[in-house]
């Protein structure tokens, strides 16, 4: 058995079938049928703030309107402590739904995401989630914008509340993925892309970061994500392949990444335990990071049902 990127195998065999290698426009369009499954959508992430897509982003997706005396049953998280201290009795904040809310997705389809050993590449899974969020935002009458990082540049689609605009975005996702399927990443471009996102997205938006993230030893990456979290409501959706979690069967394998090859040897139980421990530590690092900066967190395995992994729990 030879472990290679699916894209590398396709290139070698010159297989014209791109299924699982690039996101398909028809699939990105048809995924809107799953929008009803997201009604009552909850992000029970690191911050433990719950509620549907609207109320879970209260303070960003909802606009402050007034205060009134606290009554039994009010959410204690909405207590206005300044007014409470001044009046010497508890007051709670009231919110009105924001009329022009912006939902932004930052999508990574770079070489780091062009990896998959089962159903599809991680980049394809990420694109499907981005499309689903686009349809969901549209169903909520929100403006939807997208930034696609392909490894070398960032493609920007300004937020609009428009059906045809979303279709254009989905076509562009497919086109970008096809054109960059075998393009290498440029170093530091991901950081530049996130820096650009901070500038373009601004403040008080609902932001989804979809990609493969490892914050273990990357202080610069953590800085950019935390900066985005400080002024927006952010949900980080981490995509991973089964092989990143579960070691291949005992034996030797040849792994290939961007024309570089490395021999991997599974010597048995000890190796498999170390392999799993490494993944679990990475997972803990990113969960702890998200908890620290009040960032919601979801993780999606690329060979399993997307809906079952991000729908309300």
GROMACS .gro file of C-alpha atoms in nm:
model
  313
    1UNK     CA    1   0.000   0.000   0.000
    2UNK     CA    2   0.124   0.348  -0.086
    3UNK     CA    3   0.000   0.652   0.106
    4UNK     CA    4  -0.024   0.955  -0.118
    5UNK     CA    5  -0.246   1.253  -0.157
    6UNK     CA    6  -0.552   1.153  -0.360
    7UNK     CA    7  -0.462   1.439  -0.592
    8UNK     CA    8  -0.117   1.292  -0.651
    9UNK     CA    9  -0.264   0.955  -0.745
   10UNK     CA   10  -0.506   1.120  -0.984
   11UNK     CA   11  -0.226   1.317  -1.146
   12UNK     CA   12  -0.012   1.009  -1.190
   13UNK     CA   13  -0.294   0.804  -1.342
   14UNK     CA   14  -0.436   1.094  -1.542
   15UNK     CA   15  -0.784   1.001  -1.422
   16UNK     CA   16  -1.036   1.254  -1.559
   17UNK     CA   17  -1.281   1.185  -1.275
   18UNK     CA   18  -1.248   1.464  -1.020
   19UNK     CA   19  -1.508   1.324  -0.780
   20UNK     CA   20  -1.384   1.374  -0.426
   21UNK     CA   21  -1.088   1.583  -0.544
   22UNK     CA   22  -1.262   1.914  -0.608
   23UNK     CA   23  -1.597   2.047  -0.481
   24UNK     CA   24  -1.871   1.995  -0.739
   25UNK     CA   25  -2.103   2.290  -0.813
   26UNK     CA   26  -2.411   2.068  -0.829
   27UNK     CA   27  -2.329   1.919  -0.488
   28UNK     CA   28  -2.270   2.264  -0.340
   29UNK     CA   29  -2.609   2.370  -0.473
   30UNK     CA   30  -2.798   2.059  -0.367
   31UNK     CA   31  -2.663   2.077  -0.012
   32UNK     CA   32  -2.919   2.349   0.059
   33UNK     CA   33  -3.172   2.068   0.114
   34UNK     CA   34  -3.005   2.015   0.453
   35UNK     CA   35  -3.074   2.370   0.573
   36UNK     CA   36  -3.389   2.261   0.764
   37UNK     CA   37  -3.168   2.032   0.973
   38UNK     CA   38  -2.986   2.340   1.101
   39UNK     CA   39  -3.294   2.513   1.234
   40UNK     CA   40  -3.226   2.549   1.603
   41UNK     CA   41  -2.858   2.528   1.513
   42UNK     CA   42  -2.642   2.538   1.826
   43UNK     CA   43  -2.274   2.602   1.862
   44UNK     CA   44  -2.205   2.439   2.196
   45UNK     CA   45  -1.843   2.534   2.156
   46UNK     CA   46  -1.567   2.635   2.389
   47UNK     CA   47  -1.756   2.932   2.524
   48UNK     CA   48  -2.058   2.712   2.610
   49UNK     CA   49  -2.290   2.979   2.478
   50UNK     CA   50  -2.597   2.807   2.339
   51UNK     CA   51  -2.898   2.904   2.135
   52UNK     CA   52  -3.001   2.908   1.773
   53UNK     CA   53  -2.805   3.074   1.496
   54UNK     CA   54  -2.948   3.411   1.597
   55UNK     CA   55  -2.953   3.409   1.976
   56UNK     CA   56  -2.619   3.231   2.013
   57UNK     CA   57  -2.453   3.537   1.865
   58UNK     CA   58  -2.638   3.783   2.086
   59UNK     CA   59  -2.440   4.102   2.119
   60UNK     CA   60  -2.318   4.064   1.760
   61UNK     CA   61  -2.610   3.909   1.572
   62UNK     CA   62  -2.847   4.094   1.808
   63UNK     CA   63  -2.837   4.467   1.869
   64UNK     CA   64  -2.861   4.622   2.218
   65UNK     CA   65  -3.186   4.813   2.260
   66UNK     CA   66  -3.253   4.897   2.628
   67UNK     CA   67  -3.232   4.776   2.989
   68UNK     CA   68  -3.506   4.680   3.233
   69UNK     CA   69  -3.529   4.536   3.583
   70UNK     CA   70  -3.412   4.176   3.605
   71UNK     CA   71  -3.692   3.925   3.646
   72UNK     CA   72  -3.686   3.555   3.729
   73UNK     CA   73  -3.601   3.349   3.419
   74UNK     CA   74  -3.384   3.613   3.251
   75UNK     CA   75  -3.043   3.497   3.129
   76UNK     CA   76  -2.788   3.601   3.392
   77UNK     CA   77  -2.535   3.651   3.110
   78UNK     CA   78  -2.741   3.951   2.996
   79UNK     CA   79  -2.720   4.137   3.328
   80UNK     CA   80  -2.594   4.492   3.282
   81UNK     CA   81  -2.351   4.515   3.573
   82UNK     CA   82  -2.287   4.889   3.539
   83UNK     CA   83  -2.655   4.978   3.568
   84UNK     CA   84  -2.698   4.715   3.840
   85UNK     CA   85  -2.423   4.877   4.047
   86UNK     CA   86  -2.564   5.225   3.992
   87UNK     CA   87  -2.926   5.133   4.073
   88UNK     CA   88  -2.831   4.887   4.347
   89UNK     CA   89  -3.061   4.623   4.197
   90UNK     CA   90  -3.017   4.388   3.899
   91UNK     CA   91  -3.094   4.511   3.548
   92UNK     CA   92  -3.082   4.306   3.229
   93UNK     CA   93  -3.006   4.405   2.870
   94UNK     CA   94  -3.270   4.372   2.600
   95UNK     CA   95  -3.178   4.311   2.238
   96UNK     CA   96  -3.342   4.370   1.904
   97UNK     CA   97  -3.257   4.157   1.604
   98UNK     CA   98  -2.997   4.324   1.390
   99UNK     CA   99  -3.139   4.404   1.045
  100UNK     CA  100  -2.818   4.392   0.847
  101UNK     CA  101  -2.618   4.110   0.995
  102UNK     CA  102  -2.313   3.981   0.808
  103UNK     CA  103  -2.206   3.616   0.797
  104UNK     CA  104  -1.851   3.567   0.671
  105UNK     CA  105  -1.670   3.242   0.590
  106UNK     CA  106  -1.293   3.210   0.555
  107UNK     CA  107  -1.233   2.891   0.357
  108UNK     CA  108  -0.899   2.711   0.320
  109UNK     CA  109  -0.860   2.502   0.001
  110UNK     CA  110  -0.480   2.521  -0.003
  111UNK     CA  111  -0.240   2.227  -0.042
  112UNK     CA  112  -0.262   2.162   0.333
  113UNK     CA  113  -0.630   2.078   0.280
  114UNK     CA  114  -0.584   1.872  -0.035
  115UNK     CA  115  -0.548   1.550   0.161
  116UNK     CA  116  -0.784   1.257   0.191
  117UNK     CA  117  -0.766   0.880   0.227
  118UNK     CA  118  -1.132   0.779   0.214
  119UNK     CA  119  -1.437   0.965   0.083
  120UNK     CA  120  -1.290   1.297  -0.033
  121UNK     CA  121  -1.021   1.558   0.021
  122UNK     CA  122  -1.051   1.776   0.330
  123UNK     CA  123  -1.084   2.079   0.100
  124UNK     CA  124  -1.400   1.929  -0.053
  125UNK     CA  125  -1.555   1.874   0.290
  126UNK     CA  126  -1.466   2.232   0.386
  127UNK     CA  127  -1.625   2.369   0.069
  128UNK     CA  128  -1.947   2.178   0.137
  129UNK     CA  129  -1.970   2.325   0.486
  130UNK     CA  130  -1.909   2.675   0.348
  131UNK     CA  131  -2.188   2.623   0.094
  132UNK     CA  132  -2.426   2.494   0.361
  133UNK     CA  133  -2.357   2.798   0.578
  134UNK     CA  134  -2.417   3.021   0.277
  135UNK     CA  135  -2.758   2.868   0.214
  136UNK     CA  136  -2.838   2.886   0.584
  137UNK     CA  137  -2.743   3.253   0.603
  138UNK     CA  138  -2.959   3.325   0.299
  139UNK     CA  139  -3.255   3.146   0.458
  140UNK     CA  140  -3.213   3.378   0.759
  141UNK     CA  141  -3.200   3.683   0.530
  142UNK     CA  142  -2.841   3.757   0.632
  143UNK     CA  143  -2.568   3.891   0.406
  144UNK     CA  144  -2.317   3.621   0.317
  145UNK     CA  145  -1.954   3.684   0.224
  146UNK     CA  146  -1.664   3.450   0.152
  147UNK     CA  147  -1.286   3.457   0.148
  148UNK     CA  148  -1.118   3.159  -0.023
  149UNK     CA  149  -0.751   3.097   0.052
  150UNK     CA  150  -0.595   2.876  -0.218
  151UNK     CA  151  -0.238   2.864  -0.086
  152UNK     CA  152  -0.109   3.160  -0.284
  153UNK     CA  153  -0.381   3.423  -0.282
  154UNK     CA  154  -0.711   3.507  -0.121
  155UNK     CA  155  -1.024   3.539  -0.332
  156UNK     CA  156  -1.276   3.781  -0.182
  157UNK     CA  157  -1.652   3.779  -0.235
  158UNK     CA  158  -1.821   4.070  -0.062
  159UNK     CA  159  -2.126   4.001   0.156
  160UNK     CA  160  -2.461   4.015  -0.020
  161UNK     CA  161  -2.811   3.895   0.049
  162UNK     CA  162  -2.868   3.756  -0.297
  163UNK     CA  163  -2.946   3.409  -0.438
  164UNK     CA  164  -2.758   3.461  -0.764
  165UNK     CA  165  -2.459   3.600  -0.578
  166UNK     CA  166  -2.439   3.280  -0.375
  167UNK     CA  167  -2.459   3.069  -0.692
  168UNK     CA  168  -2.171   3.273  -0.836
  169UNK     CA  169  -1.968   3.209  -0.521
  170UNK     CA  170  -2.028   2.834  -0.542
  171UNK     CA  171  -1.919   2.826  -0.907
  172UNK     CA  172  -1.604   3.017  -0.814
  173UNK     CA  173  -1.523   2.771  -0.534
  174UNK     CA  174  -1.530   2.484  -0.784
  175UNK     CA  175  -1.321   2.682  -1.035
  176UNK     CA  176  -1.057   2.784  -0.779
  177UNK     CA  177  -1.026   2.428  -0.649
  178UNK     CA  178  -0.977   2.289  -1.001
  179UNK     CA  179  -0.719   2.549  -1.099
  180UNK     CA  180  -0.512   2.507  -0.783
  181UNK     CA  181  -0.542   2.130  -0.734
  182UNK     CA  182  -0.168   2.073  -0.782
  183UNK     CA  183  -0.037   2.417  -0.681
  184UNK     CA  184   0.205   2.434  -0.388
  185UNK     CA  185   0.154   2.662  -0.090
  186UNK     CA  186   0.360   2.975  -0.047
  187UNK     CA  187   0.504   3.011   0.303
  188UNK     CA  188   0.335   3.263   0.533
  189UNK     CA  189   0.047   3.319   0.291
  190UNK     CA  190  -0.206   3.173   0.535
  191UNK     CA  191  -0.108   3.432   0.794
  192UNK     CA  192  -0.139   3.706   0.533
  193UNK     CA  193  -0.481   3.574   0.437
  194UNK     CA  194  -0.602   3.584   0.797
  195UNK     CA  195  -0.458   3.934   0.836
  196UNK     CA  196  -0.654   4.037   0.528
  197UNK     CA  197  -0.965   3.880   0.678
  198UNK     CA  198  -0.927   4.093   0.990
  199UNK     CA  199  -0.912   4.409   0.777
  200UNK     CA  200  -1.195   4.319   0.537
  201UNK     CA  201  -1.441   4.164   0.778
  202UNK     CA  202  -1.423   4.445   1.032
  203UNK     CA  203  -1.628   4.412   1.350
  204UNK     CA  204  -1.949   4.254   1.478
  205UNK     CA  205  -1.973   3.989   1.208
  206UNK     CA  206  -2.045   3.620   1.248
  207UNK     CA  207  -1.730   3.452   1.119
  208UNK     CA  208  -1.660   3.089   1.037
  209UNK     CA  209  -1.300   2.977   0.987
  210UNK     CA  210  -1.302   2.647   0.797
  211UNK     CA  211  -0.978   2.456   0.743
  212UNK     CA  212  -0.718   2.239   0.910
  213UNK     CA  213  -0.573   2.414   1.214
  214UNK     CA  214  -0.279   2.330   1.439
  215UNK     CA  215  -0.204   2.593   1.701
  216UNK     CA  216   0.042   2.380   1.899
  217UNK     CA  217   0.356   2.579   1.818
  218UNK     CA  218   0.228   2.856   1.592
  219UNK     CA  219   0.210   3.177   1.794
  220UNK     CA  220   0.156   3.392   1.485
  221UNK     CA  221  -0.146   3.189   1.377
  222UNK     CA  222  -0.292   3.210   1.728
  223UNK     CA  223  -0.239   3.585   1.729
  224UNK     CA  224  -0.432   3.639   1.405
  225UNK     CA  225  -0.722   3.416   1.506
  226UNK     CA  226  -0.746   3.571   1.853
  227UNK     CA  227  -0.746   3.919   1.696
  228UNK     CA  228  -1.041   3.818   1.480
  229UNK     CA  229  -1.220   3.674   1.784
  230UNK     CA  230  -1.175   3.995   1.982
  231UNK     CA  231  -1.413   4.195   1.760
  232UNK     CA  232  -1.635   3.927   1.603
  233UNK     CA  233  -1.826   3.614   1.696
  234UNK     CA  234  -1.607   3.338   1.555
  235UNK     CA  235  -1.659   2.967   1.508
  236UNK     CA  236  -1.357   2.761   1.408
  237UNK     CA  237  -1.444   2.445   1.212
  238UNK     CA  238  -1.148   2.210   1.204
  239UNK     CA  239  -1.147   1.948   0.925
  240UNK     CA  240  -0.947   1.629   0.965
  241UNK     CA  241  -0.897   1.300   0.782
  242UNK     CA  242  -0.936   0.959   0.947
  243UNK     CA  243  -0.566   0.888   0.887
  244UNK     CA  244  -0.471   1.187   1.101
  245UNK     CA  245  -0.639   1.018   1.397
  246UNK     CA  246  -0.608   0.645   1.331
  247UNK     CA  247  -0.271   0.500   1.230
  248UNK     CA  248  -0.263   0.276   0.922
  249UNK     CA  249  -0.228  -0.100   0.981
  250UNK     CA  250   0.110  -0.235   1.086
  251UNK     CA  251   0.367  -0.205   0.807
  252UNK     CA  252   0.564   0.048   0.601
  253UNK     CA  253   0.413   0.324   0.391
  254UNK     CA  254   0.538   0.589   0.155
  255UNK     CA  255   0.377   0.925   0.222
  256UNK     CA  256   0.398   1.199  -0.039
  257UNK     CA  257   0.336   1.569   0.015
  258UNK     CA  258   0.412   1.834  -0.247
  259UNK     CA  259   0.657   1.603  -0.427
  260UNK     CA  260   0.837   1.522  -0.101
  261UNK     CA  261   0.837   1.163   0.018
  262UNK     CA  262   0.869   1.019   0.367
  263UNK     CA  263   0.876   0.658   0.483
  264UNK     CA  264   0.630   0.582   0.764
  265UNK     CA  265   0.669   0.264   0.966
  266UNK     CA  266   0.394   0.135   1.195
  267UNK     CA  267   0.582  -0.104   1.420
  268UNK     CA  268   0.282  -0.203   1.629
  269UNK     CA  269   0.078  -0.109   1.935
  270UNK     CA  270   0.326   0.138   2.087
  271UNK     CA  271   0.345   0.335   1.762
  272UNK     CA  272  -0.034   0.336   1.725
  273UNK     CA  273  -0.077   0.469   2.079
  274UNK     CA  274   0.181   0.741   2.020
  275UNK     CA  275   0.011   0.827   1.690
  276UNK     CA  276  -0.328   0.869   1.859
  277UNK     CA  277  -0.179   1.062   2.152
  278UNK     CA  278  -0.023   1.312   1.912
  279UNK     CA  279  -0.362   1.378   1.749
  280UNK     CA  280  -0.542   1.408   2.082
  281UNK     CA  281  -0.285   1.658   2.209
  282UNK     CA  282  -0.332   1.871   1.897
  283UNK     CA  283  -0.707   1.856   1.954
  284UNK     CA  284  -0.668   1.960   2.318
  285UNK     CA  285  -0.442   2.250   2.222
  286UNK     CA  286  -0.691   2.396   1.978
  287UNK     CA  287  -0.987   2.342   2.211
  288UNK     CA  288  -0.803   2.515   2.496
  289UNK     CA  289  -0.711   2.799   2.261
  290UNK     CA  290  -1.072   2.845   2.152
  291UNK     CA  291  -1.192   2.839   2.512
  292UNK     CA  292  -0.940   3.107   2.607
  293UNK     CA  293  -1.049   3.345   2.332
  294UNK     CA  294  -1.423   3.276   2.348
  295UNK     CA  295  -1.426   3.109   2.007
  296UNK     CA  296  -1.679   2.840   1.922
  297UNK     CA  297  -1.529   2.515   1.800
  298UNK     CA  298  -1.644   2.230   1.581
  299UNK     CA  299  -1.444   1.950   1.424
  300UNK     CA  300  -1.551   1.749   1.121
  301UNK     CA  301  -1.404   1.423   0.994
  302UNK     CA  302  -1.402   1.428   0.616
  303UNK     CA  303  -1.539   1.076   0.560
  304UNK     CA  304  -1.839   1.112   0.792
  305UNK     CA  305  -2.172   1.292   0.756
  306UNK     CA  306  -2.129   1.669   0.775
  307UNK     CA  307  -2.480   1.727   0.906
  308UNK     CA  308  -2.446   1.475   1.186
  309UNK     CA  309  -2.127   1.646   1.302
  310UNK     CA  310  -2.244   2.008   1.303
  311UNK     CA  311  -2.620   1.982   1.360
  312UNK     CA  312  -2.760   2.053   1.710
  313UNK     CA  313  -2.640   1.805   1.971
   0.00000   0.00000   0.00000
